[in-house]
Short mmCIF file of C-alpha atoms and ligand atoms in Angstrom, two decimals:
data_model
loop_
_atom_site.label_atom_id
_atom_site.label_comp_id
_atom_site.label_asym_id
_atom_site.label_seq_id
_atom_site.Cartn_x
_atom_site.Cartn_y
_atom_site.Cartn_z
CA MET A 206 33.39 -26.20 -128.87
CA PRO A 207 30.18 -24.44 -130.04
CA LYS A 208 29.69 -21.49 -128.20
CA THR A 209 27.18 -21.40 -125.69
CA PRO A 210 23.97 -19.25 -127.28
CA ARG A 211 23.53 -15.63 -126.17
CA GLY A 212 19.98 -14.86 -124.66
CA LEU A 213 17.60 -12.41 -126.57
CA ALA A 214 14.69 -10.86 -125.93
CA LEU A 215 13.15 -8.97 -128.45
CA LEU A 216 10.30 -6.00 -128.31
CA GLY A 217 8.13 -5.98 -131.80
CA SER A 218 8.10 -9.58 -132.55
CA THR A 219 5.62 -9.93 -134.98
CA GLY A 220 6.51 -6.45 -136.80
CA SER A 221 8.80 -6.23 -139.57
CA ILE A 222 11.45 -6.10 -138.10
CA GLY A 223 10.56 -8.89 -135.61
CA THR A 224 10.24 -11.34 -137.91
CA SER A 225 13.32 -10.66 -139.87
CA THR A 226 15.00 -10.73 -136.93
CA LEU A 227 13.83 -14.26 -136.10
CA ASP A 228 15.09 -15.17 -139.76
CA VAL A 229 18.49 -14.05 -138.87
CA VAL A 230 18.15 -15.72 -135.43
CA ASP A 231 17.55 -19.11 -137.57
CA ARG A 232 20.53 -17.98 -140.11
CA LEU A 233 22.83 -17.81 -136.93
CA GLU A 234 22.22 -21.68 -136.51
CA GLY A 235 22.13 -21.22 -132.40
CA ARG A 236 24.03 -18.47 -131.69
CA PHE A 237 20.96 -17.18 -130.10
CA ARG A 238 18.55 -18.04 -127.86
CA VAL A 239 15.31 -16.80 -127.54
CA ILE A 240 14.47 -15.50 -123.76
CA ALA A 241 11.53 -13.18 -124.52
CA LEU A 242 9.09 -11.77 -126.88
CA ALA A 243 6.95 -9.12 -127.22
CA ALA A 244 4.18 -8.37 -129.26
CA GLY A 245 0.90 -6.52 -129.57
CA SER A 246 -2.40 -7.98 -131.09
CA ASN A 247 -1.10 -10.91 -133.79
CA LEU A 248 -1.88 -13.67 -131.40
CA ALA A 249 -1.56 -15.93 -134.37
CA ARG A 250 2.00 -14.99 -135.17
CA VAL A 251 3.03 -14.91 -131.93
CA ALA A 252 1.49 -18.11 -130.50
CA ALA A 253 3.49 -19.81 -133.89
CA GLN A 254 6.76 -18.17 -132.47
CA VAL A 255 6.30 -19.06 -129.22
CA GLY A 256 5.59 -22.38 -130.27
CA LYS A 257 9.20 -22.37 -132.32
CA TYR A 258 11.24 -20.42 -129.75
CA ARG A 259 9.88 -21.38 -126.44
CA PRO A 260 10.63 -18.52 -124.71
CA ALA A 261 10.61 -18.17 -121.18
CA VAL A 262 7.82 -14.67 -121.34
CA VAL A 263 6.17 -13.74 -123.76
CA SER A 264 4.17 -10.08 -123.33
CA VAL A 265 0.60 -9.17 -125.61
CA SER A 266 -1.21 -6.02 -125.27
CA ASP A 267 -3.66 -6.66 -123.04
CA ARG A 268 -5.24 -8.85 -120.50
CA ARG A 269 -7.58 -10.20 -123.12
CA ASP A 270 -5.88 -11.28 -125.35
CA ALA A 271 -3.14 -12.92 -122.71
CA ASP A 272 -6.01 -14.89 -121.60
CA LYS A 273 -6.30 -15.81 -125.65
CA LEU A 274 -2.69 -16.91 -125.66
CA ARG A 275 -2.75 -18.67 -122.99
CA ALA A 276 -5.73 -20.67 -124.40
CA LEU A 277 -3.62 -21.00 -127.44
CA LEU A 278 -0.47 -22.32 -126.02
CA GLY A 279 -2.05 -24.55 -123.28
CA ASP A 280 1.56 -24.75 -121.72
CA ARG A 281 2.08 -23.62 -118.20
CA ARG A 282 5.48 -23.13 -118.14
CA ILE A 283 5.24 -20.11 -120.65
CA ARG A 284 4.88 -16.65 -118.73
CA VAL A 285 2.18 -14.41 -120.35
CA VAL A 286 2.21 -11.42 -119.61
CA TYR A 287 0.40 -8.05 -121.27
CA GLY A 288 0.11 -4.02 -121.18
CA PRO A 289 3.34 -1.70 -120.77
CA GLU A 290 4.08 -3.70 -117.56
CA GLY A 291 4.43 -6.32 -119.95
CA ALA A 292 6.90 -4.87 -122.44
CA LEU A 293 8.74 -3.62 -119.72
CA GLU A 294 9.26 -7.93 -118.19
CA VAL A 295 10.62 -8.91 -121.82
CA ALA A 296 13.05 -5.83 -121.89
CA ARG A 297 14.97 -6.50 -118.36
CA ALA A 298 14.13 -10.69 -119.13
CA GLU A 299 16.61 -12.30 -117.21
CA GLY A 300 19.41 -14.02 -118.68
CA ALA A 301 19.24 -12.00 -121.98
CA ASP A 302 21.75 -9.81 -122.86
CA THR A 303 20.63 -8.28 -126.12
CA VAL A 304 17.52 -6.71 -126.53
CA VAL A 305 16.21 -6.29 -129.74
CA SER A 306 14.11 -2.92 -130.00
CA ALA A 307 11.71 -3.17 -132.47
CA ILE A 308 8.17 -1.76 -130.97
CA THR A 309 6.67 0.85 -133.35
CA GLY A 310 6.42 4.46 -131.89
CA MET A 311 6.52 5.69 -128.71
CA SER A 312 5.13 2.45 -127.59
CA GLY A 313 8.76 1.13 -127.49
CA PHE A 314 10.57 4.08 -125.62
CA ARG A 315 9.93 2.78 -122.03
CA PRO A 316 10.58 -0.55 -123.16
CA THR A 317 13.86 0.80 -124.48
CA LEU A 318 15.03 3.08 -121.79
CA GLU A 319 14.50 -0.60 -119.43
CA ALA A 320 16.65 -2.31 -121.55
CA VAL A 321 19.39 0.36 -121.31
CA ARG A 322 18.80 0.11 -117.71
CA ALA A 323 19.77 -3.43 -117.13
CA GLY A 324 22.62 -2.67 -119.11
CA ARG A 325 21.83 -4.54 -122.18
CA ARG A 326 23.01 -4.83 -125.88
CA VAL A 327 20.27 -2.56 -127.12
CA ALA A 328 19.90 -3.54 -130.71
CA LEU A 329 17.55 -0.49 -131.69
CA ALA A 330 15.67 0.30 -134.32
CA ASN A 331 12.88 1.62 -132.29
CA LYS A 332 14.03 5.37 -133.77
CA GLU A 333 11.63 7.02 -131.93
CA SER A 334 13.08 6.22 -128.38
CA MET A 335 16.37 8.01 -129.54
CA VAL A 336 13.98 10.68 -130.77
CA VAL A 337 11.77 11.57 -128.12
CA GLY A 338 14.83 10.60 -125.05
CA GLY A 339 18.03 10.42 -127.03
CA GLU A 340 19.44 12.56 -123.96
CA LEU A 341 18.24 10.54 -121.46
CA LEU A 342 18.79 7.24 -123.01
CA THR A 343 22.80 7.97 -123.52
CA ARG A 344 23.05 9.51 -120.03
CA GLU A 345 21.43 5.89 -118.85
CA ALA A 346 23.67 3.77 -121.10
CA ALA A 347 26.69 5.62 -119.83
CA LEU A 348 25.88 4.76 -116.05
CA SER A 349 24.41 0.84 -116.85
CA GLY A 350 27.25 0.40 -119.38
CA ALA A 351 24.52 -0.80 -122.02
CA ARG A 352 25.70 -0.69 -125.48
CA ILE A 353 22.91 0.85 -128.41
CA ILE A 354 23.86 -0.65 -131.45
CA PRO A 355 21.48 0.93 -134.67
CA VAL A 356 19.61 -1.25 -136.57
CA ASP A 357 18.30 1.33 -138.76
CA SER A 358 20.28 0.66 -141.97
CA GLU A 359 21.65 4.69 -142.46
CA HIS A 360 22.49 4.90 -138.54
CA SER A 361 24.04 1.11 -139.61
CA GLY A 362 25.94 2.78 -142.32
CA VAL A 363 27.42 5.09 -140.64
CA PHE A 364 28.41 2.96 -137.19
CA GLN A 365 30.59 0.84 -139.65
CA CYS A 366 32.36 3.69 -141.40
CA LEU A 367 33.16 4.79 -137.65
CA ALA A 368 34.55 1.94 -136.61
CA GLY A 369 38.37 2.02 -136.06
CA GLU A 370 38.28 6.34 -136.58
CA THR A 371 38.74 8.87 -134.69
CA ARG A 372 35.93 10.95 -133.85
CA ARG A 373 37.71 14.23 -133.97
CA TYR A 374 38.44 13.47 -137.74
CA VAL A 375 35.02 13.57 -138.45
CA ARG A 376 33.10 16.75 -140.33
CA LYS A 377 29.91 15.61 -141.53
CA VAL A 378 27.41 12.66 -141.69
CA ILE A 379 25.37 12.26 -144.17
CA LEU A 380 21.87 9.85 -144.27
CA THR A 381 20.56 8.80 -147.88
CA ALA A 382 16.37 8.93 -148.70
CA SER A 383 15.45 6.68 -151.36
CA GLY A 384 12.38 9.72 -151.45
CA GLY A 385 9.53 7.11 -150.98
CA PRO A 386 6.94 6.83 -153.90
CA PHE A 387 6.33 10.58 -154.38
CA LEU A 388 9.63 11.67 -155.38
CA LYS A 389 8.09 12.57 -158.80
CA THR A 390 4.58 12.95 -157.97
CA PRO A 391 3.56 16.65 -159.27
CA LEU A 392 3.36 19.11 -156.24
CA LYS A 393 -0.56 19.51 -156.69
CA ASP A 394 -1.14 15.96 -156.74
CA LEU A 395 0.20 15.38 -152.71
CA GLY A 396 -3.13 15.87 -151.56
CA ALA A 397 -4.80 13.06 -153.05
CA LYS A 398 -2.50 10.56 -152.51
CA THR A 399 -4.01 7.42 -150.40
CA PRO A 400 -2.91 5.16 -147.85
CA GLU A 401 -2.73 2.72 -150.18
CA GLU A 402 -0.21 4.85 -152.61
CA ALA A 403 1.32 6.14 -149.83
CA LEU A 404 1.91 2.07 -148.92
CA ARG A 405 3.67 1.35 -151.50
CA HIS A 406 7.20 2.28 -151.26
CA PRO A 407 10.13 1.64 -153.95
CA ARG A 408 12.75 -0.03 -152.13
CA TRP A 409 12.26 -1.54 -148.45
CA VAL A 410 9.09 -3.56 -147.30
CA MET A 411 8.38 -2.09 -144.03
CA GLY A 412 5.62 -1.66 -141.18
CA ARG A 413 2.83 0.75 -142.08
CA LYS A 414 3.81 3.73 -139.61
CA VAL A 415 7.41 3.82 -140.90
CA THR A 416 6.24 3.47 -144.75
CA ILE A 417 4.20 6.83 -144.46
CA ASP A 418 6.78 8.36 -142.44
CA SER A 419 9.50 7.36 -145.54
CA ALA A 420 6.86 8.64 -147.81
CA THR A 421 6.58 12.67 -145.80
CA LEU A 422 10.42 12.32 -145.29
CA MET A 423 9.54 12.67 -141.91
CA ASN A 424 11.35 9.35 -141.79
CA LYS A 425 14.65 11.07 -142.28
CA GLY A 426 14.09 13.82 -140.33
CA LEU A 427 13.50 11.44 -137.32
CA GLU A 428 16.76 10.08 -138.23
CA LEU A 429 18.55 12.98 -138.39
CA ILE A 430 17.58 13.43 -134.56
CA GLU A 431 18.22 9.81 -133.85
CA ALA A 432 21.91 10.63 -135.35
CA ARG A 433 22.81 13.41 -133.37
CA TRP A 434 21.96 11.19 -130.18
CA LEU A 435 23.20 7.65 -131.69
CA PHE A 436 26.84 9.75 -132.84
CA ASP A 437 27.20 12.44 -130.61
CA LEU A 438 27.25 15.41 -133.44
CA ASP A 439 26.23 18.59 -133.42
CA PRO A 440 22.89 18.84 -135.49
CA GLY A 441 25.25 21.38 -138.29
CA ARG A 442 27.61 18.23 -139.08
CA LEU A 443 24.14 16.13 -139.84
CA ASP A 444 22.85 16.26 -143.67
CA VAL A 445 20.46 13.99 -145.72
CA LEU A 446 20.72 13.15 -149.24
CA ILE A 447 18.23 11.95 -151.73
CA HIS A 448 19.54 8.95 -152.87
CA PRO A 449 16.55 6.76 -155.17
CA GLN A 450 18.55 3.29 -155.71
CA SER A 451 18.99 2.94 -152.09
CA ALA A 452 22.80 1.15 -152.49
CA VAL A 453 24.82 3.54 -149.91
CA HIS A 454 23.37 4.04 -147.03
CA ALA A 455 25.26 6.36 -145.17
CA LEU A 456 28.39 8.46 -146.07
CA VAL A 457 30.82 9.98 -143.67
CA GLU A 458 33.17 13.52 -144.31
CA MET A 459 36.46 13.38 -143.03
CA THR A 460 38.10 16.23 -141.72
CA ASP A 461 40.81 15.71 -144.43
CA GLY A 462 37.93 15.65 -147.38
CA SER A 463 37.58 11.87 -147.84
CA VAL A 464 34.49 10.47 -147.48
CA LEU A 465 33.61 7.14 -146.51
CA ALA A 466 30.49 5.24 -147.51
CA GLN A 467 28.76 2.33 -146.36
CA LEU A 468 26.72 0.31 -149.12
CA GLY A 469 24.38 -3.03 -148.85
CA ALA A 470 21.20 -4.72 -150.36
CA THR A 471 18.21 -3.17 -149.58
CA ASP A 472 17.86 -5.83 -146.37
CA MET A 473 17.08 -5.49 -142.82
CA ARG A 474 18.44 -8.93 -141.94
CA LEU A 475 21.48 -7.32 -142.92
CA PRO A 476 22.37 -4.07 -140.06
CA ILE A 477 19.90 -6.59 -137.86
CA GLN A 478 22.77 -9.34 -138.28
CA TYR A 479 25.12 -6.77 -137.75
CA ALA A 480 23.94 -5.51 -134.51
CA LEU A 481 23.37 -8.84 -132.97
CA THR A 482 27.14 -10.03 -134.32
CA TRP A 483 29.01 -6.51 -133.89
CA PRO A 484 32.17 -6.53 -133.72
CA GLU A 485 31.79 -10.23 -135.57
CA ARG A 486 30.66 -10.90 -139.09
CA ARG A 487 29.03 -13.85 -139.85
CA ASP A 488 28.48 -15.03 -143.47
CA SER A 489 24.64 -14.35 -143.71
CA GLY A 490 23.84 -16.32 -146.60
CA LEU A 491 21.94 -13.50 -148.54
CA PRO A 492 22.84 -12.02 -151.78
CA ALA A 493 25.27 -9.08 -151.53
CA LEU A 494 24.61 -5.83 -153.57
CA ASP A 495 25.29 -6.32 -157.61
CA LEU A 496 26.50 -2.69 -158.29
CA ALA A 497 26.44 -3.84 -161.81
CA ARG A 498 23.08 -4.54 -161.80
CA THR A 499 22.32 -1.45 -160.21
CA GLY A 500 23.80 0.54 -162.27
CA ARG A 501 23.94 4.44 -162.03
CA LEU A 502 23.93 5.67 -157.98
CA GLU A 503 22.33 9.55 -158.09
CA PHE A 504 22.29 11.79 -155.43
CA ARG A 505 20.43 15.04 -154.96
CA ARG A 506 19.30 17.60 -152.24
CA VAL A 507 16.01 17.04 -150.46
CA ASP A 508 13.55 19.65 -151.53
CA GLU A 509 11.29 20.86 -148.63
CA ARG A 510 8.68 22.02 -150.82
CA ARG A 511 7.81 19.04 -151.45
CA PHE A 512 9.17 17.17 -147.73
CA PRO A 513 7.49 19.71 -145.43
CA LEU A 514 8.24 17.41 -142.76
CA PHE A 515 11.55 17.09 -142.75
CA GLY A 516 11.84 21.08 -142.78
CA LEU A 517 10.11 20.75 -139.17
CA ALA A 518 11.88 17.74 -138.26
CA ARG A 519 14.81 19.97 -138.52
CA ARG A 520 13.79 22.41 -136.31
CA ALA A 521 13.01 20.58 -134.03
CA LEU A 522 16.49 18.89 -134.11
CA VAL A 523 18.19 22.68 -133.88
CA GLU A 524 15.88 23.40 -131.01
CA GLY A 525 15.89 20.26 -129.42
CA GLY A 526 14.70 20.25 -125.76
CA SER A 527 10.85 18.98 -125.61
CA LEU A 528 10.35 19.91 -129.44
CA PRO A 529 11.40 16.07 -130.71
CA VAL A 530 9.06 15.01 -128.32
CA ALA A 531 6.15 17.10 -129.32
CA LEU A 532 7.41 16.41 -133.23
CA ASN A 533 6.88 12.79 -132.77
CA ALA A 534 3.92 12.91 -130.92
CA ALA A 535 1.73 14.98 -133.40
CA ASN A 536 3.30 12.72 -136.20
CA GLU A 537 2.02 9.63 -135.07
CA VAL A 538 -1.42 11.29 -134.12
CA ALA A 539 -1.35 12.37 -138.31
CA VAL A 540 -0.27 9.24 -139.46
CA ALA A 541 -3.01 7.02 -137.80
CA ALA A 542 -5.57 9.63 -138.73
CA PHE A 543 -3.82 9.65 -142.82
CA LEU A 544 -4.04 5.23 -142.30
CA GLU A 545 -7.58 5.54 -140.86
CA LYS A 546 -8.37 8.13 -144.06
CA LYS A 547 -9.79 11.05 -141.67
CA ILE A 548 -6.96 13.42 -143.22
CA ARG A 549 -5.59 14.24 -146.54
CA PHE A 550 -1.90 13.27 -146.77
CA THR A 551 -0.78 16.98 -147.03
CA ASP A 552 -2.70 17.47 -143.50
CA ILE A 553 -0.07 15.41 -142.15
CA ALA A 554 2.48 18.25 -142.42
CA ALA A 555 -0.18 21.07 -141.15
CA VAL A 556 -1.10 19.33 -138.34
CA VAL A 557 2.62 18.52 -137.19
CA ALA A 558 3.50 22.73 -138.08
CA GLY A 559 0.22 23.41 -136.08
CA THR A 560 1.27 21.80 -133.28
CA LEU A 561 4.73 22.39 -133.21
CA ASP A 562 3.66 26.29 -133.78
CA ARG A 563 1.59 26.21 -130.34
CA HIS A 564 4.22 24.31 -128.64
CA ARG A 565 6.35 25.71 -125.40
CA ALA A 566 9.05 24.33 -125.21
CA GLY A 567 11.22 23.49 -122.49
CA PRO A 568 13.69 20.67 -121.47
CA ALA A 569 13.01 17.19 -121.94
CA GLY A 570 15.43 15.24 -119.65
CA THR A 571 13.39 13.00 -117.66
CA VAL A 572 10.81 9.92 -118.65
CA ASP A 573 7.96 12.09 -116.75
CA ALA A 574 8.56 15.58 -118.42
CA ILE A 575 8.76 13.24 -121.97
CA ILE A 576 5.53 11.72 -121.33
CA ASP A 577 3.62 14.52 -120.10
CA ILE A 578 5.01 16.26 -123.58
CA ASP A 579 3.77 13.62 -125.42
CA ARG A 580 0.04 13.81 -123.79
CA ASN A 581 0.15 17.28 -124.37
CA ALA A 582 1.25 17.27 -128.01
CA ARG A 583 -1.36 14.28 -129.12
CA ARG A 584 -4.06 16.38 -127.68
CA ASP A 585 -3.08 19.75 -129.52
CA ALA A 586 -2.63 17.79 -132.29
CA ARG A 587 -6.26 17.06 -133.08
CA ARG A 588 -7.38 20.46 -132.27
CA HIS A 589 -5.15 21.29 -136.08
CA PHE A 590 -7.29 18.09 -137.97
CA PRO A 591 -8.87 20.02 -140.71
CA GLN A 592 -12.70 20.22 -140.40
CA ARG A 593 -14.30 19.81 -143.52
N1 LIG B 229 10.33 -1.60 -141.50
C1 LIG B 229 11.71 -2.01 -140.96
O1 LIG B 229 12.12 -1.73 -142.43
C2 LIG B 229 12.60 -0.84 -140.37
C3 LIG B 229 13.70 -0.16 -140.61
C4 LIG B 229 14.39 0.55 -139.75
C5 LIG B 229 13.53 0.92 -138.73
N2 LIG B 229 12.58 0.39 -138.19
C6 LIG B 229 11.95 1.04 -136.84
O2 LIG B 229 11.59 -0.09 -136.53
C7 LIG B 229 10.49 0.24 -135.21
C8 LIG B 229 9.74 -1.43 -136.00
O3 LIG B 229 8.98 -0.82 -137.42
P1 LIG B 229 8.11 -2.12 -138.33
O4 LIG B 229 8.32 -1.87 -139.65
O5 LIG B 229 8.99 -3.30 -137.57
O6 LIG B 229 7.23 -1.83 -137.69
P2 LIG B 229 5.94 -2.85 -137.39
O7 LIG B 229 5.70 -3.69 -138.41
O8 LIG B 229 4.65 -2.27 -137.70
O9 LIG B 229 5.66 -3.47 -136.10
C9 LIG B 229 5.78 -3.51 -135.25
C10 LIG B 229 5.87 -3.96 -133.90
O10 LIG B 229 5.55 -3.78 -132.74
C11 LIG B 229 4.46 -4.12 -131.87
N3 LIG B 229 3.35 -3.30 -131.20
C12 LIG B 229 3.14 -2.29 -131.51
N4 LIG B 229 2.63 -1.44 -130.60
C13 LIG B 229 2.57 -2.24 -129.57
C14 LIG B 229 2.72 -2.14 -128.23
N5 LIG B 229 2.06 -0.97 -127.76
N6 LIG B 229 2.85 -3.04 -127.34
C15 LIG B 229 3.77 -3.74 -127.53
N7 LIG B 229 3.60 -4.36 -129.02
C16 LIG B 229 3.73 -3.13 -130.13
C17 LIG B 229 3.89 -4.79 -133.36
O11 LIG B 229 2.93 -6.42 -132.14
P3 LIG B 229 1.40 -6.33 -133.46
O12 LIG B 229 1.77 -6.49 -134.87
O13 LIG B 229 1.72 -7.65 -132.75
O14 LIG B 229 0.41 -5.56 -132.74
C18 LIG B 229 5.09 -5.21 -133.75
O15 LIG B 229 5.46 -6.94 -133.16
C19 LIG B 229 10.02 1.22 -135.76
O16 LIG B 229 10.33 2.37 -134.90
C20 LIG B 229 10.59 1.44 -137.09
O17 LIG B 229 10.75 2.85 -137.36
C21 LIG B 229 11.83 -0.68 -139.27
#
């Protein structure tokens, strides 16, 4: 007998993870039914998705976009909502037992929390949620029974290595980083790197913000903070290695000295499918990793002179409290300014460092506190833009 399809709500449906998720849904042929979609302002894409998947509810960025989408759809049976409240409605949509959280940045935090509070299986791509609210999200998940399953390939790798293992035997978790497009660029040339160059990632095709974070290695710093909460590990037991081939996604060192590794092709559909079907594994139909073709696997330590943002993220990881919230806020502001060509590549680190240095650390255990710290840090970050 065919199984009843499971309901899926997708936050960030028009993005890189969102479209890959829908491709996985197609490949899983009838295993999932799309109940709700949340997007920003890519109306042409979201309209096509609504036409294909017929969700009960769809959210877009604001009222004007909602009006335009209603006109495009001409179908009154589909509820069109908008803004932050709209995304929350998608996150708790009736009939969806699984929520994919793939809005980018801090905007994904409250919808992720809403899905956790509703007790859903949350396939988590939006790492910023865990960075700003890891303590709160894990506490709320314990209360509601929500299960947070990582989509980030490195965390999916750790999650897969830990399956069936006893946590007290884990000595260390190591995430790998490709090193991005500027791994070998002379340090003196980094300041002149343009958004176009920074967006040319050697291994992964991703959204703009996460691609810039990969070029600065802030992405790996955010991932360390995410791993701290996902796997309940002290900062001292988390490490990163540069691995340009991106074949090994994560390594877990056990107390007996054995090191477990998870390898896979650089295709986000693999960790997305695993998060959706776990603990089952289905034939993805995707090409497997060809190690003979990869040839060499190299690993080296992170050079923090090249990647100062990684050092700043590590500091936030160790100090905890409000620091990761301020780090994330300043980084979002600086990355947006770099993409708009208002600041230089190397200014991103200067803006984040300046913001953290002025930040008065405190607790960040409630939604209100997190939103407040985020707002203040964003305001402060702009003061650290260089005057040219
Ligand atoms: N891409 C990857 O391979 C990858 C890997 C691991 C983790 N992640 C994480 O996954 C998340 C998404 O990344 P991505 O690469 O998919 O980003 P992306 O391609 O930029 O897509 C972002 C999505 O979020 C939507 N969105 C943005 N702001 C929104 C708002 N305020 N309200 C509602 N929707 C909003 C966008 O809508 P519109 O486009 O319609 O405006 C789009 O659907 C990030 O947190 C990233 O770090 C990504």
